[in-house]
Short mmCIF file of C-alpha atoms in Angstrom, two decimals:
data_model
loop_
_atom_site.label_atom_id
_atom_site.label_comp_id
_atom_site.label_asym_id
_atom_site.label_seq_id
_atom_site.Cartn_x
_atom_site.Cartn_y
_atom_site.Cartn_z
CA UNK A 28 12.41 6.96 -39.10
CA UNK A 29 16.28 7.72 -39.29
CA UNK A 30 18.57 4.90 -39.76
CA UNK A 31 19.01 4.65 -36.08
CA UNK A 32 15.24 4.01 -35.67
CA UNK A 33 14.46 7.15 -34.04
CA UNK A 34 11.28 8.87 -34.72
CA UNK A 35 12.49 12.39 -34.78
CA UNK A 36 15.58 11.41 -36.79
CA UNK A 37 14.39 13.56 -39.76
CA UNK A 38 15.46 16.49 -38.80
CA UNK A 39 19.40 15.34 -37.74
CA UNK A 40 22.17 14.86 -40.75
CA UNK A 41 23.69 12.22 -37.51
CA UNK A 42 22.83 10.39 -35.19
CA UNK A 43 23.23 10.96 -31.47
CA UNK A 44 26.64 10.28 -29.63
CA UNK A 45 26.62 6.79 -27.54
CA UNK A 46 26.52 8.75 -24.50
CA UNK A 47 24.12 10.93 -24.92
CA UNK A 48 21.94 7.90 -26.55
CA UNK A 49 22.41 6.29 -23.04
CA UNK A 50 21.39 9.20 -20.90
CA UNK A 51 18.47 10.14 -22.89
CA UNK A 52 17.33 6.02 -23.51
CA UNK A 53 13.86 5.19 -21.57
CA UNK A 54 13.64 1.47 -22.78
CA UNK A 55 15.51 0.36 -19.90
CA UNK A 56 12.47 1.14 -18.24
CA UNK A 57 9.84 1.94 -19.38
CA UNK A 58 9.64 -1.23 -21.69
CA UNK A 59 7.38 -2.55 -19.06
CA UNK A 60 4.67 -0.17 -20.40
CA UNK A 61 4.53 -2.02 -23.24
CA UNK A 62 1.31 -3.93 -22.71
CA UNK A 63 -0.50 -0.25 -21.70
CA UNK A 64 1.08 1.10 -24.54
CA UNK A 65 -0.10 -1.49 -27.33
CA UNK A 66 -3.53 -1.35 -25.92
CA UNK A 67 -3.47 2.75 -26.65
CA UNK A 68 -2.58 2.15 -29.74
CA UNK A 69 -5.07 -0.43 -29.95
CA UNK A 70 -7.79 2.47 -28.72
CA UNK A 71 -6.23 5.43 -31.18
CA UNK A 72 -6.49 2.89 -34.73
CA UNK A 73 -9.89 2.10 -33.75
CA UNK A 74 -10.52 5.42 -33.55
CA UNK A 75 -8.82 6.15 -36.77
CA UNK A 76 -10.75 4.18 -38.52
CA UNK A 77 -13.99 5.43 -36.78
CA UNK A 78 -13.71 8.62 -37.62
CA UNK A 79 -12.33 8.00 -41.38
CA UNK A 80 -8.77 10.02 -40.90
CA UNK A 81 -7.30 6.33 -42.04
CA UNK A 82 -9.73 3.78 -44.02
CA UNK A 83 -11.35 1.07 -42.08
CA UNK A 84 -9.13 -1.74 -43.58
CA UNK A 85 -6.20 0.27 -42.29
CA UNK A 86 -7.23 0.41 -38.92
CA UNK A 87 -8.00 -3.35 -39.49
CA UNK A 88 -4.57 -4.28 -40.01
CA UNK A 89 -3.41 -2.33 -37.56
CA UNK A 90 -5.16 -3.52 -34.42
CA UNK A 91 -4.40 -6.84 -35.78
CA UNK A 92 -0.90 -6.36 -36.01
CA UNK A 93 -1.13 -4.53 -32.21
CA UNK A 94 -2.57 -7.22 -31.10
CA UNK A 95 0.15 -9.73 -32.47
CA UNK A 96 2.45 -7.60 -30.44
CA UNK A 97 0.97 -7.65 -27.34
CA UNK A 98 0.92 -11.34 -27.13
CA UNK A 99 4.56 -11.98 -28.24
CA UNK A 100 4.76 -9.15 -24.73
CA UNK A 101 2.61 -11.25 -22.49
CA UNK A 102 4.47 -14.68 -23.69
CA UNK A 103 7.95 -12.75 -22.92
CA UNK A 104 9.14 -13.15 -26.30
CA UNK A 105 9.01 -9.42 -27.19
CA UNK A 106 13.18 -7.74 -27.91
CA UNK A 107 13.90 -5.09 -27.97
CA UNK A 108 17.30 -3.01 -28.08
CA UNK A 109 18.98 0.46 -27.08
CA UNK A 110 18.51 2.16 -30.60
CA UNK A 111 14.66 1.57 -30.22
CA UNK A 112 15.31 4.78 -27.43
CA UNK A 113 11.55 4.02 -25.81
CA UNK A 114 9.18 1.63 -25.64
CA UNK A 115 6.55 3.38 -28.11
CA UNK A 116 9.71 3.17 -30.79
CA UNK A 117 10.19 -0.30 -29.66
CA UNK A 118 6.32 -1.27 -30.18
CA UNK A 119 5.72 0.83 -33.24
CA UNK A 120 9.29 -0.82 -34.91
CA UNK A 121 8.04 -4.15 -34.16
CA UNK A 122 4.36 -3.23 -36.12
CA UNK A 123 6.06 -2.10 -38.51
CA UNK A 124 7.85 -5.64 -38.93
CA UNK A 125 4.62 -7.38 -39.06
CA UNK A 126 2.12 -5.08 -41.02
CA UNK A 127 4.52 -3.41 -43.07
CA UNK A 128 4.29 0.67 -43.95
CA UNK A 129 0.71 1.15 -42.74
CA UNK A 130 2.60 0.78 -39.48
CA UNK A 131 3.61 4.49 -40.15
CA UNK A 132 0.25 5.69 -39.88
CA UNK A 133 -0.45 4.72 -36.40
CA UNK A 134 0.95 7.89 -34.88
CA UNK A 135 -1.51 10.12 -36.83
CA UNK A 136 -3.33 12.58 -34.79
CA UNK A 137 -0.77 11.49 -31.27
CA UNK A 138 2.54 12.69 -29.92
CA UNK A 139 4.59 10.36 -27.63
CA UNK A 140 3.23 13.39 -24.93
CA UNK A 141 0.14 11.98 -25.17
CA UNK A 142 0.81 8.66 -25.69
CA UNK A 143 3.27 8.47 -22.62
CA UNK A 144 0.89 9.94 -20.50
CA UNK A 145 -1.51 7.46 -21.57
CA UNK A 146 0.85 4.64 -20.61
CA UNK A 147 1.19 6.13 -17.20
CA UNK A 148 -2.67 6.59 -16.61
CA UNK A 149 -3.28 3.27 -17.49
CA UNK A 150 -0.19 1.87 -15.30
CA UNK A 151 -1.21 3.53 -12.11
CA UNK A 152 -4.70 2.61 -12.67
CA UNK A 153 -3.69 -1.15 -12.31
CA UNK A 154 -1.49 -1.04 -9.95
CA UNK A 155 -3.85 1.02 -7.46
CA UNK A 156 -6.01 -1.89 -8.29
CA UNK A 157 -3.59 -4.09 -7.59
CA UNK A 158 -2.12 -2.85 -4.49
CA UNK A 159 -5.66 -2.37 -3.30
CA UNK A 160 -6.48 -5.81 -3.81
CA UNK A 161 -2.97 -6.73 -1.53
CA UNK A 162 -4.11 -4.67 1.32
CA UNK A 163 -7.70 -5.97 1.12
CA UNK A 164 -6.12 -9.52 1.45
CA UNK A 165 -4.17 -8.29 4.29
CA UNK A 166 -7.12 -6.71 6.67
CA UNK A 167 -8.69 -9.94 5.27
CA UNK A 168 -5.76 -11.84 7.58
CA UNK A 169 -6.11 -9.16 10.84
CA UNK A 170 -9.83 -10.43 10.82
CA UNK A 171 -9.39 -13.71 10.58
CA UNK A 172 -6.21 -14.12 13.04
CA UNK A 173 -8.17 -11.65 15.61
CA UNK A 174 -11.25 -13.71 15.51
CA UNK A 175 -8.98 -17.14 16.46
CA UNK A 176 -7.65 -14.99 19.40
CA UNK A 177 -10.75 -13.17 20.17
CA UNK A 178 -9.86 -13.53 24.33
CA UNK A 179 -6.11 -13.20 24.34
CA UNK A 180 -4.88 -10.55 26.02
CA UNK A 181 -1.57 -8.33 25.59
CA UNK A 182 -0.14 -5.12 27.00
CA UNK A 183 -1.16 -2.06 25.11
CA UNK A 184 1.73 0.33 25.23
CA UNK A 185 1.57 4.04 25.37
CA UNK A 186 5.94 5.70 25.07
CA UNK A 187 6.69 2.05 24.61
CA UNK A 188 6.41 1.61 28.13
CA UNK A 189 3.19 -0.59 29.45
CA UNK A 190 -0.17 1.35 29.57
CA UNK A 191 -3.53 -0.60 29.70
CA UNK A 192 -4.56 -4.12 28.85
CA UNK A 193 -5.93 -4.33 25.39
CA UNK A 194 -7.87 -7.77 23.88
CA UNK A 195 -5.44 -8.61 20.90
CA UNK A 196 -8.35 -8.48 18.81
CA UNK A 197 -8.43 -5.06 19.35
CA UNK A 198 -4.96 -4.04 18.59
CA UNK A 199 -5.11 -6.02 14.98
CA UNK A 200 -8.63 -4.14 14.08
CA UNK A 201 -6.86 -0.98 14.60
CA UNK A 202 -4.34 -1.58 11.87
CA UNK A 203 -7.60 -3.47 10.01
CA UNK A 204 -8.90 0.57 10.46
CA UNK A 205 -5.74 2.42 9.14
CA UNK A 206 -5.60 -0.31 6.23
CA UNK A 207 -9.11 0.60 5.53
CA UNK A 208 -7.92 4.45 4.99
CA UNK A 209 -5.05 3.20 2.54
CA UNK A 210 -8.23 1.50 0.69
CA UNK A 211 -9.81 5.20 0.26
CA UNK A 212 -6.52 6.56 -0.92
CA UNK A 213 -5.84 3.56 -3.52
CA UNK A 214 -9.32 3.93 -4.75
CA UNK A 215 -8.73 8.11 -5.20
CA UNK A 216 -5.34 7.41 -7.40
CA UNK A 217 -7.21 4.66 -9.28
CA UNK A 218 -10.15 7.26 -10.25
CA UNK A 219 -7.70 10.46 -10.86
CA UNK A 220 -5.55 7.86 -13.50
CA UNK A 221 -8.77 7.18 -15.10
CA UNK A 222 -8.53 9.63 -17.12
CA UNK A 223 -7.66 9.70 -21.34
CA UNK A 224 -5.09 12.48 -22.44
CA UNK A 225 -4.84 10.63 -25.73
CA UNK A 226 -6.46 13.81 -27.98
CA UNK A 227 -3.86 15.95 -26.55
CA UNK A 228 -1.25 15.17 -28.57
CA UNK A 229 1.94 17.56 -28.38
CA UNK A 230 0.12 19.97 -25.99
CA UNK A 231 -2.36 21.82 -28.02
CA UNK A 232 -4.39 19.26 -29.74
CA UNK A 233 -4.08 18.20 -33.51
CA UNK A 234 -5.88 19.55 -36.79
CA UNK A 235 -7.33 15.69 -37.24
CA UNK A 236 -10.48 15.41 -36.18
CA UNK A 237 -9.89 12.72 -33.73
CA UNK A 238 -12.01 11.91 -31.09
CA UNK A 239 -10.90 11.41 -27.31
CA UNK A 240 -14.08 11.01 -25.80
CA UNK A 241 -13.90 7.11 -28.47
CA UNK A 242 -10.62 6.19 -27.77
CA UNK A 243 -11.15 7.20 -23.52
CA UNK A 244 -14.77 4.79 -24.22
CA UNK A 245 -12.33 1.86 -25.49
CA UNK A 246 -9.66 2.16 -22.26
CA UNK A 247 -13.04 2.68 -19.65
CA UNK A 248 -11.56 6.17 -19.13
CA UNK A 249 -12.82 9.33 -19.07
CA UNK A 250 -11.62 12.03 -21.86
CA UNK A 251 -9.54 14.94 -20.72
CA UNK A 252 -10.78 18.53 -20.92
CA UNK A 253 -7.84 20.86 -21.44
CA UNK A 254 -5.08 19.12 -24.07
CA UNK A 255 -2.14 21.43 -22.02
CA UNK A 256 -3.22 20.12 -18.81
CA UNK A 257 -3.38 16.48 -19.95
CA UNK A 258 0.10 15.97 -21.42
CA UNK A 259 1.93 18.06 -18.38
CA UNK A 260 -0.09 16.59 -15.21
CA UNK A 261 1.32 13.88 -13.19
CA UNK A 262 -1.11 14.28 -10.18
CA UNK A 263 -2.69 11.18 -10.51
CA UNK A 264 1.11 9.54 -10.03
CA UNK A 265 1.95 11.37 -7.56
CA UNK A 266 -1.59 10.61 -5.89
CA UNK A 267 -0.20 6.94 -5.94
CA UNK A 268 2.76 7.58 -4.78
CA UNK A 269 1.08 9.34 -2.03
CA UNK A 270 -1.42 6.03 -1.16
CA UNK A 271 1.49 3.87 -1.67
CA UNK A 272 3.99 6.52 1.16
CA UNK A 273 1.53 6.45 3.80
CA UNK A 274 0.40 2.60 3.27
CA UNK A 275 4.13 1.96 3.59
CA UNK A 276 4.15 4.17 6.74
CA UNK A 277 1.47 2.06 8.35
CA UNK A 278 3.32 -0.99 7.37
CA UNK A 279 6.44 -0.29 8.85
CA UNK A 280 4.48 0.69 12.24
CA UNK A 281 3.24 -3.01 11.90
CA UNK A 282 6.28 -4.51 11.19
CA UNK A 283 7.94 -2.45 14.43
CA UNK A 284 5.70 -4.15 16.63
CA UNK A 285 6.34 -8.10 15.07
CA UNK A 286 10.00 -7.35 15.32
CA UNK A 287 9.37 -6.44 19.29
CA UNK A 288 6.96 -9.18 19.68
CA UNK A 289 9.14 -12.03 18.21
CA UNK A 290 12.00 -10.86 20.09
CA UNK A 291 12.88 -12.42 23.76
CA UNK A 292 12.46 -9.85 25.06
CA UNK A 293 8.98 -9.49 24.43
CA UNK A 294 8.33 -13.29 23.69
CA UNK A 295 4.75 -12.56 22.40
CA UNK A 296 4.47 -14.22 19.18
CA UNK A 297 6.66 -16.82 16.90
CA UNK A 298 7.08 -16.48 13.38
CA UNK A 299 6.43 -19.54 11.15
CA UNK A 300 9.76 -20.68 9.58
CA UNK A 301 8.49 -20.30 6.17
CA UNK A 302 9.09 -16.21 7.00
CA UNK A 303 11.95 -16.04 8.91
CA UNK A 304 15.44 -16.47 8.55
CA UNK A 305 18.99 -17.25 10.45
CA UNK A 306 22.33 -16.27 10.92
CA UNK A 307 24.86 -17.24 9.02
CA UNK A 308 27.26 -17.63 12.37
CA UNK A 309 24.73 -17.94 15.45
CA UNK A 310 22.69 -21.27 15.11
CA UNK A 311 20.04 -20.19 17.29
CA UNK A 312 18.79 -17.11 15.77
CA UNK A 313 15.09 -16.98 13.91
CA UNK A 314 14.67 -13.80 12.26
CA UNK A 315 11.88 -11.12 11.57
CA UNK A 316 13.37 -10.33 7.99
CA UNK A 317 10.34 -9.47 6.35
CA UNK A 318 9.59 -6.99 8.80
CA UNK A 319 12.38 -5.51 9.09
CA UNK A 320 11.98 -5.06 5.36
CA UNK A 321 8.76 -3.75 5.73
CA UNK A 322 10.34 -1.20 7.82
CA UNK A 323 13.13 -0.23 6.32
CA UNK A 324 10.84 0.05 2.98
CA UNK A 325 9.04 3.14 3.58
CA UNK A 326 11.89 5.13 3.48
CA UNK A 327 11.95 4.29 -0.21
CA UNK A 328 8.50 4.73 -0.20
CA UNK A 329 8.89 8.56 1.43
CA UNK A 330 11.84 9.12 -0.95
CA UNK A 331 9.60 7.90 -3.92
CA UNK A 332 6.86 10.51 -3.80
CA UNK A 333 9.43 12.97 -2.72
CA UNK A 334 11.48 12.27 -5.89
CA UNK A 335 8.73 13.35 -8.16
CA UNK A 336 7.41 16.00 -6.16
CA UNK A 337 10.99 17.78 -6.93
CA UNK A 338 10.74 16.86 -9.95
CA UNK A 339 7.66 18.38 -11.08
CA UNK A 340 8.02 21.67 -8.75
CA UNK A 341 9.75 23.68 -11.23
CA UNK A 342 8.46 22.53 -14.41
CA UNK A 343 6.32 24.88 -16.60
CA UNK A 344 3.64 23.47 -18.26
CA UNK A 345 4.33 21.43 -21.52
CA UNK A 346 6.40 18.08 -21.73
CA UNK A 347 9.79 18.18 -20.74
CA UNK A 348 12.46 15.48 -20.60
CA UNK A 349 12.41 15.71 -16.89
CA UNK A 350 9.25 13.89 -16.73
CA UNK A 351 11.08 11.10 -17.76
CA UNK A 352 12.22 10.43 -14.34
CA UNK A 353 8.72 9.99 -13.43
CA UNK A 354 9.43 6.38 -14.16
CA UNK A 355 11.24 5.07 -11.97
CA UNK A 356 10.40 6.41 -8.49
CA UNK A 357 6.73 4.86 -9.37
CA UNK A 358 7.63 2.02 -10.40
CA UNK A 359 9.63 1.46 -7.80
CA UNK A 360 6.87 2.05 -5.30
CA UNK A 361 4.70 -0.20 -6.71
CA UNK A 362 7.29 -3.09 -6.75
CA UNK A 363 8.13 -2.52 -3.31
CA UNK A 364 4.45 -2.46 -1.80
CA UNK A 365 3.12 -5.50 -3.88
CA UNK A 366 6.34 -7.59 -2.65
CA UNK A 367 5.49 -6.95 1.06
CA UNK A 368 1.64 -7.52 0.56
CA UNK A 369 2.61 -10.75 -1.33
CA UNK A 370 3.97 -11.83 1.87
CA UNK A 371 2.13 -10.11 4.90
CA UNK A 372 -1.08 -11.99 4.67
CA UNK A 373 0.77 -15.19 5.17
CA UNK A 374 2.67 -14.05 7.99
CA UNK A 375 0.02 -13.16 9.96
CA UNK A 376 -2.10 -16.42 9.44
CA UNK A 377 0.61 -18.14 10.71
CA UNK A 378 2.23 -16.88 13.58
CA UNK A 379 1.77 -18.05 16.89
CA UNK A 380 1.23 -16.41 20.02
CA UNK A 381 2.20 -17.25 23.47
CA UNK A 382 -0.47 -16.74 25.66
CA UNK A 383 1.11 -16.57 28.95
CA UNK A 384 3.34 -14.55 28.12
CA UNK A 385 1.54 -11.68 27.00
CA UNK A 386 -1.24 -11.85 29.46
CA UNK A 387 1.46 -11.77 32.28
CA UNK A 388 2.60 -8.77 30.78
CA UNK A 389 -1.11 -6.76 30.71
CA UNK A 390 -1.05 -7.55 34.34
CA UNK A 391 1.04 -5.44 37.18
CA UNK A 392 0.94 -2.02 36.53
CA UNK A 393 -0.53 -1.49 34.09
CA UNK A 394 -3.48 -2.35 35.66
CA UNK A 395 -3.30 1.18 37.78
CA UNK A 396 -5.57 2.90 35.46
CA UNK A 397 -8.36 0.67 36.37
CA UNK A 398 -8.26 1.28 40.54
CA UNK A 399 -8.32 5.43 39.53
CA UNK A 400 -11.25 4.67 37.15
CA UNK A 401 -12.85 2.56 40.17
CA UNK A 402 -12.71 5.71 42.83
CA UNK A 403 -13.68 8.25 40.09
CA UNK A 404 -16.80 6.06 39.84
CA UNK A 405 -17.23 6.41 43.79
CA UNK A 406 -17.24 10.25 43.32
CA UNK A 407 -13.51 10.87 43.58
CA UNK A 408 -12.15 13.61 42.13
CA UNK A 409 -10.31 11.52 38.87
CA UNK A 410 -7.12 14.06 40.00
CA UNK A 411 -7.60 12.99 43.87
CA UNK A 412 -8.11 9.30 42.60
CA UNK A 413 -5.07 9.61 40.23
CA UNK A 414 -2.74 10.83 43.60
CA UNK A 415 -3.81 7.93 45.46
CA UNK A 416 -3.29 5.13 42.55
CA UNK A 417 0.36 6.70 41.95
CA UNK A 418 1.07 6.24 45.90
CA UNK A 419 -0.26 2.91 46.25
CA UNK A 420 2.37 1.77 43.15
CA UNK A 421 5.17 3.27 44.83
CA UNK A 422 4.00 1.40 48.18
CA UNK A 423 4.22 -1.54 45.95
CA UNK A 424 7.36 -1.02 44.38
CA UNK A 425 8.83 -0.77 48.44
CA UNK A 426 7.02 -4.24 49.21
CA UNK A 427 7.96 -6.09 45.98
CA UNK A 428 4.61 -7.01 44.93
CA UNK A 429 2.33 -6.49 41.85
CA UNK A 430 -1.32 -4.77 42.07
CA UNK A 431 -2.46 -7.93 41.84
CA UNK A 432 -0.39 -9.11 44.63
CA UNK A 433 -1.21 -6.02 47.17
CA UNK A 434 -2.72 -7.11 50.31
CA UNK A 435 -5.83 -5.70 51.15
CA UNK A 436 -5.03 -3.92 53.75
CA UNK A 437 -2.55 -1.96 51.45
CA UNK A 438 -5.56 -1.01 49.49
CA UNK A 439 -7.92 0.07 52.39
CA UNK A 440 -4.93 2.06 53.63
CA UNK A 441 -4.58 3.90 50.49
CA UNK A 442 -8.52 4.62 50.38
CA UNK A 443 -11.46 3.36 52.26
CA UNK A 444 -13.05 2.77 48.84
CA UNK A 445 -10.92 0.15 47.72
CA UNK A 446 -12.83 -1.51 50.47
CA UNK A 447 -15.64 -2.20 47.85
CA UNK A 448 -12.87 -3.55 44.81
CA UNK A 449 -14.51 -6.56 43.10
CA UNK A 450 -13.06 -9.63 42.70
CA UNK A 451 -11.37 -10.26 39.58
CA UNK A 452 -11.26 -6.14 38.72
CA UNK A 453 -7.55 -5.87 38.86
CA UNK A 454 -6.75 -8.92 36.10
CA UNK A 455 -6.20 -8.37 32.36
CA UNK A 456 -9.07 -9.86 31.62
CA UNK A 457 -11.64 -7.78 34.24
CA UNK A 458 -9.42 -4.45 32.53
CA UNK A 459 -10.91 -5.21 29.31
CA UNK A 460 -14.25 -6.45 30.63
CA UNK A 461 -14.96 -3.75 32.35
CA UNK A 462 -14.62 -0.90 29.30
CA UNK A 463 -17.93 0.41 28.71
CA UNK A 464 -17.06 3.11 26.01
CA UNK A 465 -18.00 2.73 22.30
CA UNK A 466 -15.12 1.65 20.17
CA UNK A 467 -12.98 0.79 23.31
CA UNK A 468 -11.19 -2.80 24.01
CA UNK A 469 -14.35 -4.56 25.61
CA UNK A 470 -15.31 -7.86 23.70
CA UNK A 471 -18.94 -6.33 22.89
CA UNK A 472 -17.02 -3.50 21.21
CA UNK A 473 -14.50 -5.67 19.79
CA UNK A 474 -17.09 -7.86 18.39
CA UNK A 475 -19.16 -4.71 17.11
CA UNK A 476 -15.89 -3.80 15.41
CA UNK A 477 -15.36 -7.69 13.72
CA UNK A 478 -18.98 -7.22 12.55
CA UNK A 479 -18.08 -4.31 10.80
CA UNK A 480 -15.14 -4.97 9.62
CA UNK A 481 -16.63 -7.92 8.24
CA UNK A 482 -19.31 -5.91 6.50
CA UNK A 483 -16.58 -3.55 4.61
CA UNK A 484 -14.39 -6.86 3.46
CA UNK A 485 -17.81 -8.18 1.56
CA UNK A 486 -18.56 -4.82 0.36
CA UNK A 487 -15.13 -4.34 -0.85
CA UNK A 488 -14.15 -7.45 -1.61
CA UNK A 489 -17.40 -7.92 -3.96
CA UNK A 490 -18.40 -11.08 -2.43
CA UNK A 491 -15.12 -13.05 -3.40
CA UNK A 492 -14.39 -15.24 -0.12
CA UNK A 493 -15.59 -14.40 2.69
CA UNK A 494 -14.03 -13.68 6.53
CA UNK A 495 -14.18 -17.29 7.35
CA UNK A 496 -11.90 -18.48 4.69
CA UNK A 497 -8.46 -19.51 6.15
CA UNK A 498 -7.00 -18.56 2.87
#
């Protein structure tokens, strides 16, 4: 090492200027690959030793000493400083403090490309694990809130304007289904990190016989296959990033809707005050904050993956410094997705929805739908039935009423069918009940859809809880 501590100091009669030492410093960073990085290291002296390129005691005091490291990292007591430029300088300094010069052979047969590309893999394998265990806990909440409400019903909304009655049930299941599709994605990034480049080393491999397919055995990882490809590929980040972009995207459409339904304008649902918040001049106000947040985070989310995407566009293969910058945009994702699912689940348990309120608003209107459906049935052309529905709503706009409200006489005037309505076909609740369609709104379908849902949380979930817990 120089006297600055930097590995590649050998070659420099100086060290670098402060600002340049600033700019080109990772440790800001990326010190919170430390644990990944130690247990690498871990992984590569094993394999040293294995494969005699250092003796067995060597390898003995190294893991030893690696492992004294990584608990001083998961007690917070680790230090480290600007001069140690990265956190492999930073780890590898502090071996060196407690096992002394055979410290200095932990880097045989390894370049930091290898090594950082390591700490990544193994970084975006746990947080897809992670993450996916957030969003599991989540669709874990939708079923458990939309079995409570299993006969409420609201307005489904088609242009943001009312469309068809919907059970509730059935509007939480269909985020529990998009959730479901962030699952797939999490689980893709977590396999495409899990592989090894550690073998690679600079970008051609090393003249030690080291062994990758040993060291990828230790981590649970698969070995690489071309060393060129392992040290320049960040697909399995940007596969994360990906997951994490869309799962955001979802989350914000979620959050959109809480913010309309706590409002008073909508009036559906109430927040509990443990996730809200106030004004700091208007007494009265209870606030969606969280999501809001949600929303407003998946522009960082967007910007995240589109950060590295630009970053890796014009990059020929090889490491180059720009891959630094990989850093930062990912672990900024994963920050800001594990903060929202640290809070979501709760949210949802707890709110409260007002009944009334939204069942008023499935009625009216947006009922319509239901008296074309009914002619259709009775061998009206759906286009001939669809005239006749959007005249009789315009008759009722001019009399003031609702559908619910129009006098029969209104209806038998607008078609001699409607003679035949049943009772109780233009409510909310006889809009759902009468959906015969597979996957629809109906409570058989609904309930077909909390039996499966239920069936994917104990497959996924590996039998840890189950759909009844109240969590």
């Amino acid at each position: 090492m120089s006297e600055k501590g930097h590995l590649w100091g050998g070659r420099f009669g100086s060290g670098p200027a402060e600002a340049f030492e600033r700019l080109n410093a990772s440790i800001p960073f990326d010190i919170r690959l430390a644990p990944y990085d130690v247990r690498g290291s871990i992984a590569h002296a094993r394999m040293l030793g294995e494969v005699g390129i250092i003796s067995r005691e060597e390898a003995e005091a190294l893991v030893g000493g690696l492992e004294a490291v990584l608990a001083e990292i998961e007690a917070g007591e680790f230090e480290w400083t600007l001069t140690d430029e990265d956190v492999h300088t930073a780890v590898e300094r502090r071996l060196r403090e407690k096992v002394g010069e055979v410290a200095l052979k932990l880097h045989t047969g390894r370049s930091r490309n290898d090594q950082v590309a390591l700490d990544l893999h193994l970084f975006c394998r746990d947080a897809a694990e992670r993450i996916r265990d957030g969003v599991l806990d989540t669709m874990l909440a939708l079923v458990q809130v939309a079995e409570r409400h299993r006969d409420l019903v609201i307005p489904g909304y088609t242009h943001l304007q009312r469309a068809q009655p919907l059970l509730l049930a059935h509007h939480l299941l269909a985020h529990f289904w998009a959730l479901g599709r962030d699952l797939r994605r999490l689980e893709a990034a977590r396999e495409a990190a899990n592989v090894s480049p550690l073998g690679a080393a600079a970008l051609g491999g090393t003249p030690h016989p080291v062994d990758p397919a040993f060291t990828a055995a230790e981590l649970e990882m698969e070995p690489f296959v071309n060393s060129l490809d392992a040290v320049s590929e960040r697909d399995f980040a940007l596969d994360l990033l990906y997951a994490c972009a869309v799962l955001g995207v979802h989350l914000s459409r979620m959050g959109e809707e809480w913010v309309l339904w706590t409002s008073q304008e909508f009036g559906f649902a109430e927040l509990d005050d443990a996730y809200s918040s106030g004004s700091s001049i208007m007494p009265q106000k209870k606030n969606p904050d969280a999501y809001e947040l949600m929303r407003g985070k998946a522009g960082r989310l967007i910007g995240d993956l589109n950060a590295l995407l630009v970053v890796l566009k014009g990059l020929p293969l090889g490491y180059s410094k720009d891959l630094q910058e990989d850093k930062e945009p990912l672990f900024d994702a994963v920050d800001g997705v594990l903060a929202v699912l640290d809070v979501l689940p709760g949210m949802l348990r707890t709110a409260r929805f007002r009944r009334e309120r939204m069942e008023r608003a499935a009625g009216g209107f947006a009922l319509a739908t239901e008296l074309a459906d009914f002619l259709a049935m009775r061998g009206v052309p759906f286009r001939e039935a669809h005239r006749v529905v959007g005249r009789l709503v315009r008759r009722c706009e001019e009399l003031g009423v609702s559908l619910e409200e129009v006098p029969r006489e209104e209806l038998a005037a607008a078609h001699p069918a409607f003679g035949g309505l049943p009772e109780g076909l233009l409510t909310p609740r006889g809009s759902v009940a009468g959906k015969k369609s597979p996957g629809s709104t109906s409570p058989a379908a609904v309930e077909e859809q909390l039996r499966r849902a239920r069936e994917l949380l104990e497959t996924r979930r590996g039998g840890a809880g189950t759909v009844d817990d109240r969590g």
